[in-house]
CSV table of C-alpha atoms in Angstrom, one decimal:
chain,number,residue,atom,x,y,z
V,1,UNK,CA,-21.7,-45.5,-11.4
V,2,UNK,CA,-19.7,-43.2,-13.8
V,3,UNK,CA,-18.8,-44.6,-17.2
V,4,UNK,CA,-15.4,-43.8,-18.6
V,5,UNK,CA,-17.0,-41.3,-21.0
V,6,UNK,CA,-19.0,-39.6,-18.4
V,7,UNK,CA,-16.1,-39.5,-16.0
V,8,UNK,CA,-14.0,-37.8,-18.8
V,9,UNK,CA,-16.8,-35.3,-19.4
V,10,UNK,CA,-17.1,-34.5,-15.7
V,11,UNK,CA,-13.3,-33.9,-15.5
V,12,UNK,CA,-13.4,-31.6,-18.5
V,13,UNK,CA,-16.3,-29.7,-17.1
V,14,UNK,CA,-14.4,-29.3,-13.8
V,15,UNK,CA,-11.5,-27.8,-15.6
V,16,UNK,CA,-13.4,-25.6,-18.0
V,17,UNK,CA,-15.9,-24.1,-15.5
V,18,UNK,CA,-13.3,-22.1,-13.4
V,19,UNK,CA,-11.6,-20.9,-16.6
V,20,UNK,CA,-14.9,-19.7,-18.0
V,21,UNK,CA,-15.7,-18.0,-14.7
V,22,UNK,CA,-12.4,-16.2,-14.8
V,23,UNK,CA,-12.9,-15.2,-18.4
V,24,UNK,CA,-16.1,-13.4,-17.5
V,25,UNK,CA,-14.4,-11.3,-14.8
V,26,UNK,CA,-13.4,-7.7,-15.5
V,27,UNK,CA,-9.6,-7.6,-16.1
V,28,UNK,CA,-8.1,-5.0,-13.8
V,29,UNK,CA,-4.5,-3.9,-13.1
V,30,UNK,CA,-3.4,-2.3,-9.9
V,31,UNK,CA,0.0,-0.5,-9.9
V,32,UNK,CA,1.1,-1.9,-6.5
V,33,UNK,CA,0.0,-4.3,-3.8
V,34,UNK,CA,-1.9,-1.9,-1.5
V,35,UNK,CA,-4.1,-0.7,-4.3
V,36,UNK,CA,-4.5,-4.2,-5.5
V,37,UNK,CA,-6.0,-5.2,-2.1
V,38,UNK,CA,-8.4,-2.3,-2.0
V,39,UNK,CA,-9.7,-3.2,-5.5
V,40,UNK,CA,-10.2,-6.8,-4.5
V,41,UNK,CA,-12.2,-5.7,-1.4
V,42,UNK,CA,-14.6,-3.7,-3.6
V,43,UNK,CA,-14.6,-5.8,-6.8
V,44,UNK,CA,-14.9,-9.2,-5.1
V,45,UNK,CA,-15.7,-12.1,-7.5
V,46,UNK,CA,-16.5,-9.8,-10.4
V,47,UNK,CA,-12.9,-8.7,-11.0
V,48,UNK,CA,-9.7,-10.3,-11.9
V,49,UNK,CA,-6.9,-8.2,-10.4
V,50,UNK,CA,-3.3,-8.2,-11.5
V,51,UNK,CA,-0.8,-6.3,-9.4
V,52,UNK,CA,2.3,-4.9,-11.1
V,53,UNK,CA,4.5,-4.3,-8.0
V,54,UNK,CA,3.9,-7.2,-5.7
V,55,UNK,CA,4.4,-7.8,-1.9
V,56,UNK,CA,7.5,-6.1,-0.4
V,57,UNK,CA,8.2,-4.4,-3.7
V,58,UNK,CA,9.4,-0.8,-4.0
V,59,UNK,CA,7.2,1.0,-6.6
V,60,UNK,CA,9.5,4.1,-6.5
V,61,UNK,CA,12.3,2.3,-8.4
V,62,UNK,CA,10.4,-0.6,-10.1
V,63,UNK,CA,11.5,-1.7,-13.6
V,64,UNK,CA,8.5,-3.0,-15.6
V,65,UNK,CA,8.7,-6.3,-17.4
V,66,UNK,CA,7.2,-7.4,-20.7
V,67,UNK,CA,4.5,-9.3,-18.7
V,68,UNK,CA,3.5,-6.0,-17.1
V,69,UNK,CA,3.0,-4.6,-20.6
V,70,UNK,CA,0.8,-7.5,-21.6
V,71,UNK,CA,-1.3,-7.2,-18.5
V,72,UNK,CA,-1.8,-3.5,-19.1
V,73,UNK,CA,-2.7,-4.0,-22.7
V,74,UNK,CA,-5.6,-6.4,-21.7
V,75,UNK,CA,-6.9,-4.4,-18.8
V,76,UNK,CA,-10.2,-2.6,-18.9
V,77,UNK,CA,-9.3,-0.6,-15.8
V,78,UNK,CA,-5.9,0.5,-14.5
V,79,UNK,CA,-5.8,1.8,-10.9
V,80,UNK,CA,-2.8,3.9,-9.9
V,81,UNK,CA,-1.9,6.0,-6.9
V,82,UNK,CA,-0.4,9.0,-8.8
V,83,UNK,CA,1.1,12.0,-6.9
V,84,UNK,CA,4.4,11.1,-8.5
V,85,UNK,CA,4.6,7.6,-7.0
V,86,UNK,CA,4.8,5.4,-10.1
V,87,UNK,CA,7.1,7.5,-12.3
V,88,UNK,CA,7.4,4.6,-14.8
V,89,UNK,CA,3.7,4.0,-15.3
V,90,UNK,CA,2.8,6.5,-18.1
V,91,UNK,CA,5.6,5.1,-20.3
V,92,UNK,CA,4.3,1.6,-19.7
V,93,UNK,CA,0.7,2.4,-20.5
V,94,UNK,CA,1.8,4.2,-23.7
V,95,UNK,CA,4.2,1.4,-24.8
V,96,UNK,CA,1.5,-1.2,-24.2
V,97,UNK,CA,-1.0,0.7,-26.4
V,98,UNK,CA,-3.6,0.2,-23.7
V,99,UNK,CA,-7.2,1.0,-24.3
V,100,UNK,CA,-8.0,0.6,-20.6
V,101,UNK,CA,-9.0,3.6,-18.5
V,102,UNK,CA,-6.5,4.8,-16.0
V,103,UNK,CA,-7.9,5.9,-12.6
V,104,UNK,CA,-5.6,8.0,-10.5
V,105,UNK,CA,-6.8,7.4,-6.9
V,106,UNK,CA,-4.6,10.1,-5.4
V,107,UNK,CA,-6.4,12.8,-7.2
V,108,UNK,CA,-9.2,12.6,-4.6
V,109,UNK,CA,-7.1,13.4,-1.5
V,110,UNK,CA,-5.6,16.6,-0.2
V,111,UNK,CA,-1.9,16.0,-0.9
V,112,UNK,CA,0.8,16.9,1.5
V,113,UNK,CA,3.7,18.9,0.0
V,114,UNK,CA,7.3,19.6,1.0
V,115,UNK,CA,10.4,20.8,-0.8
V,116,UNK,CA,10.5,17.6,-2.9
V,117,UNK,CA,6.9,18.2,-4.1
V,118,UNK,CA,3.9,16.0,-3.4
V,119,UNK,CA,4.0,13.2,-0.9
V,120,UNK,CA,2.4,10.2,-2.6
V,121,UNK,CA,1.9,8.0,0.5
V,122,UNK,CA,-1.7,9.1,1.1
V,123,UNK,CA,-2.9,5.6,2.1
V,124,UNK,CA,-1.0,5.9,5.4
V,125,UNK,CA,-4.1,7.9,6.6
V,126,UNK,CA,-7.1,5.6,6.8
V,127,UNK,CA,-9.4,8.5,5.8
V,128,UNK,CA,-7.6,8.7,2.5
V,129,UNK,CA,-7.9,4.9,2.0
V,130,UNK,CA,-11.6,5.5,2.3
V,131,UNK,CA,-11.4,8.0,-0.5
V,132,UNK,CA,-9.6,5.4,-2.6
V,133,UNK,CA,-12.3,2.8,-1.9
V,134,UNK,CA,-15.1,5.2,-2.9
V,135,UNK,CA,-13.3,6.0,-6.2
V,136,UNK,CA,-12.8,2.3,-6.9
V,137,UNK,CA,-16.5,1.6,-6.4
V,138,UNK,CA,-17.5,4.4,-8.8
V,139,UNK,CA,-15.0,3.3,-11.5
V,140,UNK,CA,-16.0,-0.4,-11.4
V,141,UNK,CA,-19.7,0.6,-11.5
V,142,UNK,CA,-19.1,2.8,-14.5
V,143,UNK,CA,-17.7,-0.1,-16.6
V,144,UNK,CA,-19.9,-2.8,-15.1
V,145,UNK,CA,-23.3,-1.3,-14.2
V,146,UNK,CA,-24.8,-4.8,-13.6
V,147,UNK,CA,-22.4,-5.2,-10.7
V,148,UNK,CA,-23.4,-1.9,-9.1
V,149,UNK,CA,-25.2,-3.5,-6.2
V,150,UNK,CA,-22.3,-5.8,-5.5
V,151,UNK,CA,-19.8,-3.0,-5.6
V,152,UNK,CA,-21.8,-0.8,-3.3
V,153,UNK,CA,-22.4,-3.6,-0.8
V,154,UNK,CA,-18.7,-4.6,-0.8
V,155,UNK,CA,-17.6,-1.0,-0.5
V,156,UNK,CA,-20.0,-0.2,2.3
V,157,UNK,CA,-18.9,-3.2,4.3
V,158,UNK,CA,-15.3,-2.4,3.8
V,159,UNK,CA,-15.7,1.3,4.6
V,160,UNK,CA,-17.2,0.3,8.0
V,161,UNK,CA,-14.1,-1.8,8.7
V,162,UNK,CA,-11.9,1.2,7.8
V,163,UNK,CA,-13.9,3.4,10.2
V,164,UNK,CA,-13.3,0.8,12.9
V,165,UNK,CA,-9.6,0.6,12.0
V,166,UNK,CA,-9.2,4.4,12.1
V,167,UNK,CA,-10.7,4.6,15.6
V,168,UNK,CA,-8.5,1.7,16.7
V,169,UNK,CA,-5.4,3.4,15.6
V,170,UNK,CA,-6.3,6.7,17.2
V,171,UNK,CA,-7.0,4.9,20.5
V,172,UNK,CA,-3.7,3.0,20.4
V,173,UNK,CA,-1.6,6.1,19.7
V,174,UNK,CA,-3.5,8.1,22.3
V,175,UNK,CA,-2.3,5.6,24.9
V,176,UNK,CA,1.3,6.5,24.1
V,177,UNK,CA,2.7,9.6,26.1
V,178,UNK,CA,3.1,12.6,23.7
V,179,UNK,CA,6.8,13.0,24.5
V,180,UNK,CA,7.5,9.4,23.4
V,181,UNK,CA,5.9,9.6,20.0
V,182,UNK,CA,9.0,10.2,17.9
V,183,UNK,CA,10.7,7.5,15.7
V,184,UNK,CA,13.1,7.1,12.8
V,185,UNK,CA,12.0,5.3,9.6
V,186,UNK,CA,14.0,4.6,6.5
V,187,UNK,CA,12.3,7.1,4.1
V,188,UNK,CA,9.6,9.8,4.5
V,189,UNK,CA,6.6,7.5,3.9
V,190,UNK,CA,4.6,8.2,7.0
V,191,UNK,CA,3.8,11.9,6.8
V,192,UNK,CA,0.1,11.3,6.4
V,193,UNK,CA,0.1,8.9,9.3
V,194,UNK,CA,2.0,11.5,11.4
V,195,UNK,CA,-0.5,14.2,10.5
V,196,UNK,CA,-3.5,12.0,11.2
V,197,UNK,CA,-2.4,10.2,14.3
V,198,UNK,CA,0.2,12.3,16.0
V,199,UNK,CA,3.5,10.4,15.7
V,200,UNK,CA,6.6,12.2,14.5
V,201,UNK,CA,8.7,10.3,11.9
V,202,UNK,CA,12.3,11.3,11.2
V,203,UNK,CA,13.8,9.9,8.0
V,204,UNK,CA,17.2,10.1,6.2
V,205,UNK,CA,15.5,9.7,2.8
V,206,UNK,CA,12.8,11.9,1.4
V,207,UNK,CA,9.4,10.8,0.0
V,208,UNK,CA,11.1,8.7,-2.7
V,209,UNK,CA,13.6,5.9,-2.2
V,210,UNK,CA,15.3,7.0,-5.4
V,211,UNK,CA,17.1,9.8,-3.6
V,212,UNK,CA,20.6,9.0,-2.4
V,213,UNK,CA,21.4,9.4,1.3
V,214,UNK,CA,24.5,11.5,1.9
V,215,UNK,CA,26.9,11.3,4.9
V,216,UNK,CA,25.6,14.7,5.9
V,217,UNK,CA,22.0,13.5,5.8
V,218,UNK,CA,22.9,10.6,8.1
V,219,UNK,CA,24.8,12.9,10.5
V,220,UNK,CA,21.7,15.2,10.7
V,221,UNK,CA,19.5,12.3,11.6
V,222,UNK,CA,21.9,11.0,14.2
V,223,UNK,CA,22.1,14.5,15.8
V,224,UNK,CA,18.3,14.7,15.7
V,225,UNK,CA,17.8,11.3,17.3
V,226,UNK,CA,20.2,12.3,20.1
V,227,UNK,CA,18.8,15.8,20.6
V,228,UNK,CA,15.1,14.6,20.7
V,229,UNK,CA,15.8,11.3,22.5
V,230,UNK,CA,14.1,9.3,19.9
V,231,UNK,CA,13.0,6.0,21.3
V,232,UNK,CA,13.1,3.6,18.3
V,233,UNK,CA,14.4,3.2,14.8
V,234,UNK,CA,12.3,1.2,12.4
V,235,UNK,CA,13.2,-0.8,9.3
V,236,UNK,CA,10.8,-0.7,6.3
V,237,UNK,CA,9.8,-3.9,4.5
V,238,UNK,CA,10.9,-2.3,1.1
V,239,UNK,CA,14.2,-1.0,2.3
V,240,UNK,CA,17.8,-2.1,3.0
V,241,UNK,CA,17.9,-2.4,6.8
V,242,UNK,CA,21.6,-1.4,7.1
V,243,UNK,CA,21.0,2.3,7.3
V,244,UNK,CA,18.4,2.0,10.1
V,245,UNK,CA,20.7,-0.4,12.0
V,246,UNK,CA,23.6,2.1,11.7
V,247,UNK,CA,21.5,4.9,13.1
V,248,UNK,CA,20.3,2.8,16.0
V,249,UNK,CA,23.9,1.6,16.7
V,250,UNK,CA,25.3,5.1,16.8
V,251,UNK,CA,22.6,6.7,18.9
V,252,UNK,CA,21.6,3.9,21.3
V,253,UNK,CA,18.0,4.0,20.1
V,254,UNK,CA,16.3,0.6,20.1
V,255,UNK,CA,15.4,-1.3,16.9
V,256,UNK,CA,11.7,-1.2,16.7
V,257,UNK,CA,11.0,-3.9,14.1
V,258,UNK,CA,9.6,-3.7,10.6
V,259,UNK,CA,7.0,-1.2,9.3
V,260,UNK,CA,5.1,-1.7,6.1
V,261,UNK,CA,5.3,1.5,4.1
V,262,UNK,CA,4.8,1.2,0.4
V,263,UNK,CA,3.9,-2.5,0.0
V,264,UNK,CA,2.0,-5.3,1.7
V,265,UNK,CA,3.7,-8.5,2.9
V,266,UNK,CA,3.3,-11.8,1.2
V,267,UNK,CA,0.4,-14.0,2.2
V,268,UNK,CA,2.3,-15.5,5.1
V,269,UNK,CA,3.4,-12.1,6.6
V,270,UNK,CA,1.8,-9.8,9.1
V,271,UNK,CA,0.7,-7.3,6.5
V,272,UNK,CA,-1.0,-9.3,3.7
V,273,UNK,CA,-3.9,-6.9,3.5
V,274,UNK,CA,-4.2,-3.1,4.0
V,275,UNK,CA,-6.0,-3.5,7.3
V,276,UNK,CA,-3.5,-6.1,8.6
V,277,UNK,CA,-0.7,-3.8,7.5
V,278,UNK,CA,-2.0,-0.8,9.4
V,279,UNK,CA,-2.7,-2.9,12.5
V,280,UNK,CA,0.8,-4.4,12.4
V,281,UNK,CA,2.4,-1.0,12.1
V,282,UNK,CA,0.5,0.4,15.1
V,283,UNK,CA,1.3,-2.7,17.2
V,284,UNK,CA,5.0,-2.2,16.4
V,285,UNK,CA,4.8,1.5,17.3
V,286,UNK,CA,2.9,0.9,20.5
V,287,UNK,CA,5.3,-1.8,21.6
V,288,UNK,CA,8.4,0.3,21.0
V,289,UNK,CA,7.1,3.5,22.5
V,290,UNK,CA,5.2,2.2,25.5
V,291,UNK,CA,6.5,3.5,28.9
């Protein structure tokens, strides 16, 4: 039977142990939710990941908070996408006087380019997500050599899941007739997906949601939807749905549901992890475009 003193000691130990375990984890910051998930998959219990732009957040137009600066200041590693995606990040790192090392994961991929410059949405191609994972593994191993075996095992297991995901997406898209693989999305976030898997995306906004959409832009999209008999118009989880709904209304194209472009969903949503996000998007596409 526990005495009052021993019960108190037991309660204190129960409170202190998790805090001590957390204190021994490597403090890591990820710029947005998708990268945060990839880091957690590789780092496992050895890392404490803080994500700056959370679920359903738009990293293109994010405004950092003082709390973000404090997290950056205490991080040993800062994982970012790069390719022009987080335009606010360099200023945040400088202002926070961070001594953590910044790893730009997008450097490892072959970036798409258009008249706006680089397309930052490389994760929409699972092959690029694998490049990110390998870079995360190497970065974590460099700062925590004792965890090398864990990081390698976690990465290998996750890379196998990504291989299966890539094959699954290709199979699902292959089942859709070629002449039906054309949709409208809110902004040009799916270029890598289009190049990899063979679905054409038409978008009124460019690769960044910062760009304003003019009446002429909307008219061009509406003309294109009618000319190419586009089957579906999709809303993005980070975007105002009114533009997509207007295009669908004026063209007669069906609304195809929500696609996750630049952010995961919250824990209760259909895209709480990278793999769940990609599977959800493919299911939505297949449902809307099926004969």
